[in-house]
Short mmCIF file of C-alpha atoms in Angstrom, two decimals:
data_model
loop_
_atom_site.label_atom_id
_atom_site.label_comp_id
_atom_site.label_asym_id
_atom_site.label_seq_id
_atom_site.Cartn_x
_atom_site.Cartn_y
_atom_site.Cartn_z
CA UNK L 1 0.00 0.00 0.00
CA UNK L 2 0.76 3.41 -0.93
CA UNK L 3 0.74 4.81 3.30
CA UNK L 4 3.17 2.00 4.13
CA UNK L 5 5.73 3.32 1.85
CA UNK L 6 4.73 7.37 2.33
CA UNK L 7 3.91 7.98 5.63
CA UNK L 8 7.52 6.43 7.60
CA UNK L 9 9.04 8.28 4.57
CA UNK L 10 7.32 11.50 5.53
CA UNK L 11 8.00 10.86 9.22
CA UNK L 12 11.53 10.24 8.65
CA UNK L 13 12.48 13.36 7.12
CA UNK L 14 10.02 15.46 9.39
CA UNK L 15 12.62 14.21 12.05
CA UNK L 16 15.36 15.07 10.13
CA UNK L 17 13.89 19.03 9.29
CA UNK L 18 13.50 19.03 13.36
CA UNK L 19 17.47 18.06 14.14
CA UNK L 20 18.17 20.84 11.30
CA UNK L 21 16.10 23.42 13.60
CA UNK L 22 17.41 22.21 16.28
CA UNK L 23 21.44 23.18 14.42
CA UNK L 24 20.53 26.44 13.09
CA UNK L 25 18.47 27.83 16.42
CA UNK L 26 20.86 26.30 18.78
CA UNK L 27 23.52 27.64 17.49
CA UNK L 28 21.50 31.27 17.00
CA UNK L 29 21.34 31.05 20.57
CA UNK L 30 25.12 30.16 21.59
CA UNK L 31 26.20 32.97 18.95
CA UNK L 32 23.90 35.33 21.51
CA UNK L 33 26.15 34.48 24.16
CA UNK L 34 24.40 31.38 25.75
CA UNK L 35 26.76 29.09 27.52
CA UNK L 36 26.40 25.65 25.77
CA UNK L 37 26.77 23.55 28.57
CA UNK L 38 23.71 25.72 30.19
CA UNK L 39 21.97 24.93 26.64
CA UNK L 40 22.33 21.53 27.51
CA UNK L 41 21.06 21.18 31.11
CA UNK L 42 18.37 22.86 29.73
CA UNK L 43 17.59 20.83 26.99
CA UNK L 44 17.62 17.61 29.41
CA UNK L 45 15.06 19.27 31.51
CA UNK L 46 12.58 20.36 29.29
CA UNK L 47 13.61 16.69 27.68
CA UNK L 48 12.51 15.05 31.05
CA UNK L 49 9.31 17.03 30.92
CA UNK L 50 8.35 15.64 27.27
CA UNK L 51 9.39 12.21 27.29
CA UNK L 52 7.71 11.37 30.75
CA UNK L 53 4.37 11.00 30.02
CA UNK L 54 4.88 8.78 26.74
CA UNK L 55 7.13 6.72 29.12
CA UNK L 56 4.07 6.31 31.84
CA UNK L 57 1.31 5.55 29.94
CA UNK L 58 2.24 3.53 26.88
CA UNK L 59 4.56 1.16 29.12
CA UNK L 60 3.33 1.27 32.73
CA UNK L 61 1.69 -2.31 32.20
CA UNK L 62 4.62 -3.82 30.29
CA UNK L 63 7.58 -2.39 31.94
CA UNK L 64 10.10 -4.65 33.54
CA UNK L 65 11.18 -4.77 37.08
CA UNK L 66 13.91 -1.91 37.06
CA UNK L 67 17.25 -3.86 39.54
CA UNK L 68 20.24 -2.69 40.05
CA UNK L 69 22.26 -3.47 37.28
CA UNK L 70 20.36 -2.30 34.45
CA UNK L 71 19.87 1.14 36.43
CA UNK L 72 23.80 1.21 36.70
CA UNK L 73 23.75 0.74 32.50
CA UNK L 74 20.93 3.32 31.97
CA UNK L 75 23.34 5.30 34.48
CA UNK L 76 26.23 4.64 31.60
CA UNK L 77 24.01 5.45 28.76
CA UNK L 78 22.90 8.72 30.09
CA UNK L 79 26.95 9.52 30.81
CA UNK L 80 27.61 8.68 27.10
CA UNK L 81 24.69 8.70 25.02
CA UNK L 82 23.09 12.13 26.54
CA UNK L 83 26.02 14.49 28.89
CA UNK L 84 29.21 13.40 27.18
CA UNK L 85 27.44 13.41 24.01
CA UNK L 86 25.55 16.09 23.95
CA UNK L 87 28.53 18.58 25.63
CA UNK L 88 30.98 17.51 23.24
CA UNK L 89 28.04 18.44 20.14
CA UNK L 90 26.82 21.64 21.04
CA UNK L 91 30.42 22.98 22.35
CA UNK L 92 31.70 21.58 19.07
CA UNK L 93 28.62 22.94 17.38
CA UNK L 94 29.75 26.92 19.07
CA UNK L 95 33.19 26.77 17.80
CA UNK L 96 32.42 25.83 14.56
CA UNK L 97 29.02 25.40 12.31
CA UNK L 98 26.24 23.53 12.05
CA UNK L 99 27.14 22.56 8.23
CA UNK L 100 30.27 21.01 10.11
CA UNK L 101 28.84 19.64 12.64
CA UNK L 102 26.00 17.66 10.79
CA UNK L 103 28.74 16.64 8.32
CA UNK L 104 31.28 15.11 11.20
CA UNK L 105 27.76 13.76 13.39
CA UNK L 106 27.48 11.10 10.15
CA UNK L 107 30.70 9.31 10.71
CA UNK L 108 29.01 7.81 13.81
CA UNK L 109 28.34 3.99 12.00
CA UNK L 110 31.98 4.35 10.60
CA UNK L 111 33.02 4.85 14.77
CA UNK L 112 30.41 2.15 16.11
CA UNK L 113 31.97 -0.31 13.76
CA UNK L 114 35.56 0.35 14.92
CA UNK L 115 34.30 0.26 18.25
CA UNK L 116 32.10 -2.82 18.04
CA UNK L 117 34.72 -5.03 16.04
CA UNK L 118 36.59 -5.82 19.84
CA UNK L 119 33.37 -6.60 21.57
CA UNK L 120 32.70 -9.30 19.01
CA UNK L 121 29.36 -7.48 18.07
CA UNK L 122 30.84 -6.66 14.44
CA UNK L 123 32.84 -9.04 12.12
CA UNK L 124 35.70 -7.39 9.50
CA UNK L 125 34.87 -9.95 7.39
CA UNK L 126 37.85 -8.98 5.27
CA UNK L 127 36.72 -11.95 2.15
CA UNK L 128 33.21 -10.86 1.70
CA UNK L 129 31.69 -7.94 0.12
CA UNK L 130 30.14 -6.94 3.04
CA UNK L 131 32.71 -6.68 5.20
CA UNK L 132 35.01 -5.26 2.29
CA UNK L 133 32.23 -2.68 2.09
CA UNK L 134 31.99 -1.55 5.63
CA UNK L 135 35.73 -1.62 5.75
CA UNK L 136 36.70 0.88 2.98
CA UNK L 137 33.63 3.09 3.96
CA UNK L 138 34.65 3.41 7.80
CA UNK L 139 38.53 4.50 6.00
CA UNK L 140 36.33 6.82 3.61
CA UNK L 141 34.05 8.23 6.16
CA UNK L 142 37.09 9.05 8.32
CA UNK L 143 39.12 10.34 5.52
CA UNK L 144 36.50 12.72 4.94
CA UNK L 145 35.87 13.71 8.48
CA UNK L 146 40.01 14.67 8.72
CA UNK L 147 39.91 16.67 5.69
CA UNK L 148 36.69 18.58 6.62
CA UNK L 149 38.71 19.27 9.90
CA UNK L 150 41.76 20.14 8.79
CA UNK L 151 41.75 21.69 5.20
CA UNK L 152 39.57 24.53 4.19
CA UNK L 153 40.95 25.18 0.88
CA UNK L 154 39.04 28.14 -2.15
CA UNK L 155 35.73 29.91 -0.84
CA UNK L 156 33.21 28.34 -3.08
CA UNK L 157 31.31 31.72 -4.53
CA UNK L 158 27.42 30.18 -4.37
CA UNK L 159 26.23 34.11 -3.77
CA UNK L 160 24.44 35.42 -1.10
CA UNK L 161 21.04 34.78 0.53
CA UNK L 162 18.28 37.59 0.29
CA UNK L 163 16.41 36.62 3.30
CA UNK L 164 17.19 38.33 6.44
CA UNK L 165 15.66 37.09 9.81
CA UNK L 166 16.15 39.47 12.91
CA UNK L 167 17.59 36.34 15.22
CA UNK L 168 20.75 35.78 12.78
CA UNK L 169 21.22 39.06 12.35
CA UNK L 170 21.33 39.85 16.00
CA UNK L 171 23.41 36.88 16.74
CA UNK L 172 25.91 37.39 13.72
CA UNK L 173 26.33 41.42 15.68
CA UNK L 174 26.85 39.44 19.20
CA UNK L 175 29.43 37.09 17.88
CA UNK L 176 31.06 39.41 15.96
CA UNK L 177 31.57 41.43 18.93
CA UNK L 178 32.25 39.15 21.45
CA UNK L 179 34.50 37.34 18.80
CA UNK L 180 33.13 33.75 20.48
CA UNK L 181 33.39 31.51 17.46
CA UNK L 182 36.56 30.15 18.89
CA UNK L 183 38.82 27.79 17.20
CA UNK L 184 38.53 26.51 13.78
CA UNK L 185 40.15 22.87 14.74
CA UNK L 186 38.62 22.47 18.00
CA UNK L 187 35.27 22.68 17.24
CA UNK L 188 35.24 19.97 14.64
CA UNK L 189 37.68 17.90 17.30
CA UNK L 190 34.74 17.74 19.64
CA UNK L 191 31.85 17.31 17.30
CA UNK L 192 34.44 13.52 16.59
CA UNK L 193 34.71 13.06 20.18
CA UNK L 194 30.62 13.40 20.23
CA UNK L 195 30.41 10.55 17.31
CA UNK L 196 32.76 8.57 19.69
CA UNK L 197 30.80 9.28 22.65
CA UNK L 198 27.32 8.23 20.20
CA UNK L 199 29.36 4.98 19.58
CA UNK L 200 29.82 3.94 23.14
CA UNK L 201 26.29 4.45 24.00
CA UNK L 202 24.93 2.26 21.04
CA UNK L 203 27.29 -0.47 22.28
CA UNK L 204 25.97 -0.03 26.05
CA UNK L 205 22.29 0.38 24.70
CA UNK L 206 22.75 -2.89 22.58
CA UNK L 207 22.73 -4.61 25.70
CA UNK L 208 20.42 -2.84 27.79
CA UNK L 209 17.70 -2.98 25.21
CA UNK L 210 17.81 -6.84 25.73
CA UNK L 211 17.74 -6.68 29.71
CA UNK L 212 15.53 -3.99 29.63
CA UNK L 213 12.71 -3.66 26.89
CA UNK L 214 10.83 -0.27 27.51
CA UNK L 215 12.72 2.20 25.52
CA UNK L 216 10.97 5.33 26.31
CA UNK L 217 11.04 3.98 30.19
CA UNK L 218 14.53 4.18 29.78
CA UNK L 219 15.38 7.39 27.89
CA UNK L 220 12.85 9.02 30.59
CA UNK L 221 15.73 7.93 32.94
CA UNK L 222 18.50 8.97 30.97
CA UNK L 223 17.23 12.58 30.57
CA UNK L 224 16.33 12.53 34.42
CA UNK L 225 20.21 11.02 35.32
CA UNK L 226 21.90 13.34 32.39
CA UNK L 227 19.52 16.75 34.11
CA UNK L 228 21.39 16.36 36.99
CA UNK L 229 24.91 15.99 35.54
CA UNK L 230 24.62 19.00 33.10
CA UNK L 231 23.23 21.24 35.75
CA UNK L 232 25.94 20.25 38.04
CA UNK L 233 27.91 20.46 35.27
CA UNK L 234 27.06 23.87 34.00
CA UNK L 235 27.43 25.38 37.36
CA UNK L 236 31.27 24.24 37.50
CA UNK L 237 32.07 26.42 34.16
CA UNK L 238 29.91 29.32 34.49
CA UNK L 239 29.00 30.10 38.65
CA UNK L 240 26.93 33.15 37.05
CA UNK L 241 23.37 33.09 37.92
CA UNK L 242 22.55 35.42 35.74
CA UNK L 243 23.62 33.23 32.80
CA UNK L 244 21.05 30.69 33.46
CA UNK L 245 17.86 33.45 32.37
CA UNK L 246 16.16 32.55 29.04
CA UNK L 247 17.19 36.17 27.81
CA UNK L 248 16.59 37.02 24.89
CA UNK L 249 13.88 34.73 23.47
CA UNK L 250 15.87 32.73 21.18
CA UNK L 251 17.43 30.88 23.92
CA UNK L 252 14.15 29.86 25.73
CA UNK L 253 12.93 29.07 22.40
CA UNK L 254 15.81 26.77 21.22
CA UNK L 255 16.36 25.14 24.69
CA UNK L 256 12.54 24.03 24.83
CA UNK L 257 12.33 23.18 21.09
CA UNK L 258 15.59 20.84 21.48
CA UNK L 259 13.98 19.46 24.38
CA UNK L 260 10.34 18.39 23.32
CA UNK L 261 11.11 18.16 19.78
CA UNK L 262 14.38 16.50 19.30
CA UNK L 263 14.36 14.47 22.34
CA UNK L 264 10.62 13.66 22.95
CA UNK L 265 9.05 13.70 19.71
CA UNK L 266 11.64 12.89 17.35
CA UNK L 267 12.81 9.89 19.75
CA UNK L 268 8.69 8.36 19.48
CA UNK L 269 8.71 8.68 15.46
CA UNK L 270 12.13 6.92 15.02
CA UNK L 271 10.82 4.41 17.03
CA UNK L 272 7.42 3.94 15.61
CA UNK L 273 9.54 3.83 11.65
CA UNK L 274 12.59 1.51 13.47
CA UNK L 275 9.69 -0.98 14.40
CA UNK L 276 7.78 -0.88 10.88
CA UNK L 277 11.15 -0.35 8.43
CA UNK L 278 13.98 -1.29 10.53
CA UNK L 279 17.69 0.51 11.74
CA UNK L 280 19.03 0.20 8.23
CA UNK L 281 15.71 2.31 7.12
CA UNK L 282 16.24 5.04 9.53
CA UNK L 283 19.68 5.45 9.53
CA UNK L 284 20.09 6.18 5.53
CA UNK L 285 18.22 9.73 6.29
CA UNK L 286 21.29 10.92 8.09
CA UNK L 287 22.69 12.32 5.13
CA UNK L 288 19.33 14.55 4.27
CA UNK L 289 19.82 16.30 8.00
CA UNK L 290 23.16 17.62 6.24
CA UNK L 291 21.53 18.74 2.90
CA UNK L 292 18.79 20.64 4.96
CA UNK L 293 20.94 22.27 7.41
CA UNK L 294 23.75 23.28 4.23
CA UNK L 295 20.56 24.99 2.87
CA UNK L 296 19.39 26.61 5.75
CA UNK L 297 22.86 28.07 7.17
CA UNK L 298 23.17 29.50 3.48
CA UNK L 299 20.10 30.90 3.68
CA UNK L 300 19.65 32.11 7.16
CA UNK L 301 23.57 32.37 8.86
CA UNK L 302 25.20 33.45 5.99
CA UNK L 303 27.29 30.75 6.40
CA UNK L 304 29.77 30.09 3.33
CA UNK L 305 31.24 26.95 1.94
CA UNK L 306 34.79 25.83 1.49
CA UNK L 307 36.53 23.14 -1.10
CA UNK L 308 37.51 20.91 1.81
CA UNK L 309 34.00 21.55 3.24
CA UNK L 310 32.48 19.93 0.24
CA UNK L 311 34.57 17.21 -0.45
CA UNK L 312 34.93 15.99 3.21
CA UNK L 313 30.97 16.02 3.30
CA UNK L 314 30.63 13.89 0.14
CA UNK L 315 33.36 11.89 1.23
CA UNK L 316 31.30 11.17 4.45
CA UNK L 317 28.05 10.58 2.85
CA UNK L 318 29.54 7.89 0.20
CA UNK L 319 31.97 6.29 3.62
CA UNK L 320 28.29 6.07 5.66
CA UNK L 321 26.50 4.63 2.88
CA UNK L 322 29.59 2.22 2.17
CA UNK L 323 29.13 1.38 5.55
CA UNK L 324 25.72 1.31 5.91
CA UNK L 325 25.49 -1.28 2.03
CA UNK L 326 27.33 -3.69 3.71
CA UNK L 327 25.69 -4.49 7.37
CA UNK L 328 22.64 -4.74 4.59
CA UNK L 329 24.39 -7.17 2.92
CA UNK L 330 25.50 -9.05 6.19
CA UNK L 331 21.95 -8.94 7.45
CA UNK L 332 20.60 -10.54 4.65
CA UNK L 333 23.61 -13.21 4.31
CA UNK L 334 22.80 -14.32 7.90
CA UNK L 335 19.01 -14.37 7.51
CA UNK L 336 19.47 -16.51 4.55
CA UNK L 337 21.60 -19.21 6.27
CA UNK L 338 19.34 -19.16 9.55
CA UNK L 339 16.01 -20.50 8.05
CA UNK L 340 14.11 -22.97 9.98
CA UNK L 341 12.58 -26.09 8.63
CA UNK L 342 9.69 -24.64 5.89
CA UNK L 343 7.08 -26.94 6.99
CA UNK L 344 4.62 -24.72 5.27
CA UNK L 345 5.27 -26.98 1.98
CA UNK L 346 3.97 -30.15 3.59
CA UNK L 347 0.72 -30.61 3.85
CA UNK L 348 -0.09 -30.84 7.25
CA UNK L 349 -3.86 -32.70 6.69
CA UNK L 350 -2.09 -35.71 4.09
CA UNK L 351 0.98 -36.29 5.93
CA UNK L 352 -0.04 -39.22 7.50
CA UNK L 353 3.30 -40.01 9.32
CA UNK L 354 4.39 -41.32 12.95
CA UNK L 355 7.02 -39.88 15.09
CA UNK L 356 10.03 -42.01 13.11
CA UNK L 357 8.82 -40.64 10.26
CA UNK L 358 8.68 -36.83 11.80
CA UNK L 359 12.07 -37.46 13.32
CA UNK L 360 13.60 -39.07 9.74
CA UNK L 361 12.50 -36.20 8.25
CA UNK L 362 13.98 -33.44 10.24
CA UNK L 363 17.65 -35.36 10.34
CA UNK L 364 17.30 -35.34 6.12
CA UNK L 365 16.56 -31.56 6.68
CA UNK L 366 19.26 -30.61 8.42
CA UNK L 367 21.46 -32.92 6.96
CA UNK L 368 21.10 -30.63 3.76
CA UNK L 369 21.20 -27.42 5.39
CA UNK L 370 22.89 -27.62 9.07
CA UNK L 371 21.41 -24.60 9.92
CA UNK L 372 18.18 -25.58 9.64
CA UNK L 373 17.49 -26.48 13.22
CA UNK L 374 14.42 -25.11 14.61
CA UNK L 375 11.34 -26.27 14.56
CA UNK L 376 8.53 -23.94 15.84
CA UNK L 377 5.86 -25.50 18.34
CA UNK L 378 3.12 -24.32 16.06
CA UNK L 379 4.33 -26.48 13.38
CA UNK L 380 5.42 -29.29 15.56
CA UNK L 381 1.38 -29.20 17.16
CA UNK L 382 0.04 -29.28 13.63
CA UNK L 383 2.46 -32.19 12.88
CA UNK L 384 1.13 -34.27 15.45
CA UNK L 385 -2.44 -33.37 15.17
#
């Protein structure tokens, strides 16, 4: 049908047009002189706030008993996957821009499979396709993230936007004057150390998800756990009280809109398309968050484009979907050497067979494919009825 194939389509890149907001007003906001590790706290609060209800009433009747180690790895996951992570972005995100930061945010597969390779949950693979494929994309994807970080090269001359919004105008004056956009390599640095940060968390969550199977239960922890730390946080580089106030607007408005949009919201539609179309379905829209946000910093920062800016970001879409090609192809290589007994093609009513016969004919199965081991006790009840 036509809505299965639109609507998780639609959904998908309604999340990715919400990250992109979430770039260009977040950094509006920094640019205004917002502290980014107050940006964050924030974000986890209003987060909290969001994600809390979903969490209550869609899984208070089939939410596990919560012990004491799988709080201790929902305690790691909000270290990694939300303060670490998150710190590491939007400081990154200050010191450089959000075309750069969306660009380096995509070598996170390329970083997970580096990572995941010791802990046995990824194979190299080094005589199959697949693994030849996820191979020379993780080298391409971080190929391209060095040379975005290191190598500007000719201003590309794409002319000038003619729209002019009163927030980036006001921010480009404050950061201008205040001079706050910081280093040129240390920015991108940390946006890498987020993607490594991302990477730790998926292999932590990997595990957790099996132990603990109520996701937004869990990410209603982590943004309660991760609250705490970026407050406590935030007070040990900026004591200023004063620097906490949601003055001027943009800040309230890009703190709350990270919050319930891109934590909350986004988080429930991911999940809703990773349960319909799978993680190899969601995680190909990466790429569009980088085409949307290019667009939109042209349009509405001003923001101009560099040779190495280009190339590393092609060279980082091509390295994810090199990447991404080949745990495809390694999917469907193990689901086609892990199929059960098709008992569907005997017909259940005319086999007229005793238990030798049952037991004669599962031995011939797996004799020809040794993989073929399990039976499922539907089939097995229709057998002997």
């Amino acid at each position: 049908m036509a809505g299965d194939y639109l609507v998780p389509l639609l959904l998908m890149v309604i999340v990715q047009i919400g990250y992109a907001g979430m770039n260009i007003m977040s950094k509006l906001a920094m640019d205004t002189g917002m502290d980014p590790f107050i940006h964050v706290a924030y974000r986890q609060i209003f987060g909290t706030m969001a994600i809390a209800p979903f969490a209550y009433f869609l899984e208070r009747n089939t939410r596990p008993s919560l012990t004491k180690p799988i709080l201790f790895q929902i305690f790691l996951c909000s270290i990694f996957g939300v303060t670490v992570n998150q710190i590491t972005y939007f400081v990154g995100l200050k010191n450089s821009t959000p075309t750069v930061a969306c660009a380096l945010s995509n070598i996170t597969p390329a970083v997970t499979f580096i990572f995941a390779v010791p802990f046995g949950l990824e194979s190299l693979g080094l005589r199959t396709k697949a693994g030849q494929a996820k191979i020379w994309g993780t080298i391409i994807c971080v190929g391209g993230a060095l040379l975005l970080s290191f190598y500007h090269g000719h201003l590309l001359d794409i002319g000038q936007s003619s729209i002019h919004w009163k927030y980036a105008q006001d921010a480009n004056q404050s950061s201008t004057s205040s001079n706050s956009h910081g280093s040129s390599f240390l920015g991108p640095f940390l946006v890498i150390a987020s993607a490594v940060s991302w990477a730790i968390w998926f292999i932590i969550q990997a595990r957790l998800s099996k132990l603990y199977n109520a996701p937004y239960s869990s990410s209603a922890l982590m943004c309660f756990m991760s609250s705490f730390q970026c407050v406590i946080i935030g007070f040990i580089f900026n004591h200023d009280i004063s620097s906490w106030a949601l003055t001027p607007s943009i800040r309230a408005t890009s703190t709350v809109y990270s919050g319930v949009v891109c934590t909350a919201l986004s988080f429930c539609l991911m999940s809703w398309c990773l349960g319909r179309k799978g993680p190899l379905y969601v995680s190909v829209f990466s790429p569009l968050l980088l085409v949307i946000v290019a667009i939109l910093s042209w349009a509405l920062l001003r923001e101009q484009w560099y040779i190495g800016t280009l190339v590393g970001s092609i060279m980082i879409v091509m390295g994810l979907y090199g990447v991404l090609w080949g745990k495809n192809k390694e999917m469907q290589s193990e689901n086609d050497t892990n199929i059960p007994i098709d008992l569907k093609v005997i017909d259940i009513k005319e086999l007229k067979a005793g238990k030798d016969d049952i037991e004669s004919l599962f031995f011939k199965q797996t004799e020809i494919n040794p993989q073929a081991t399990k039976i499922t006790s539907k089939s097995t009840e229709g057998i002997r009825e």
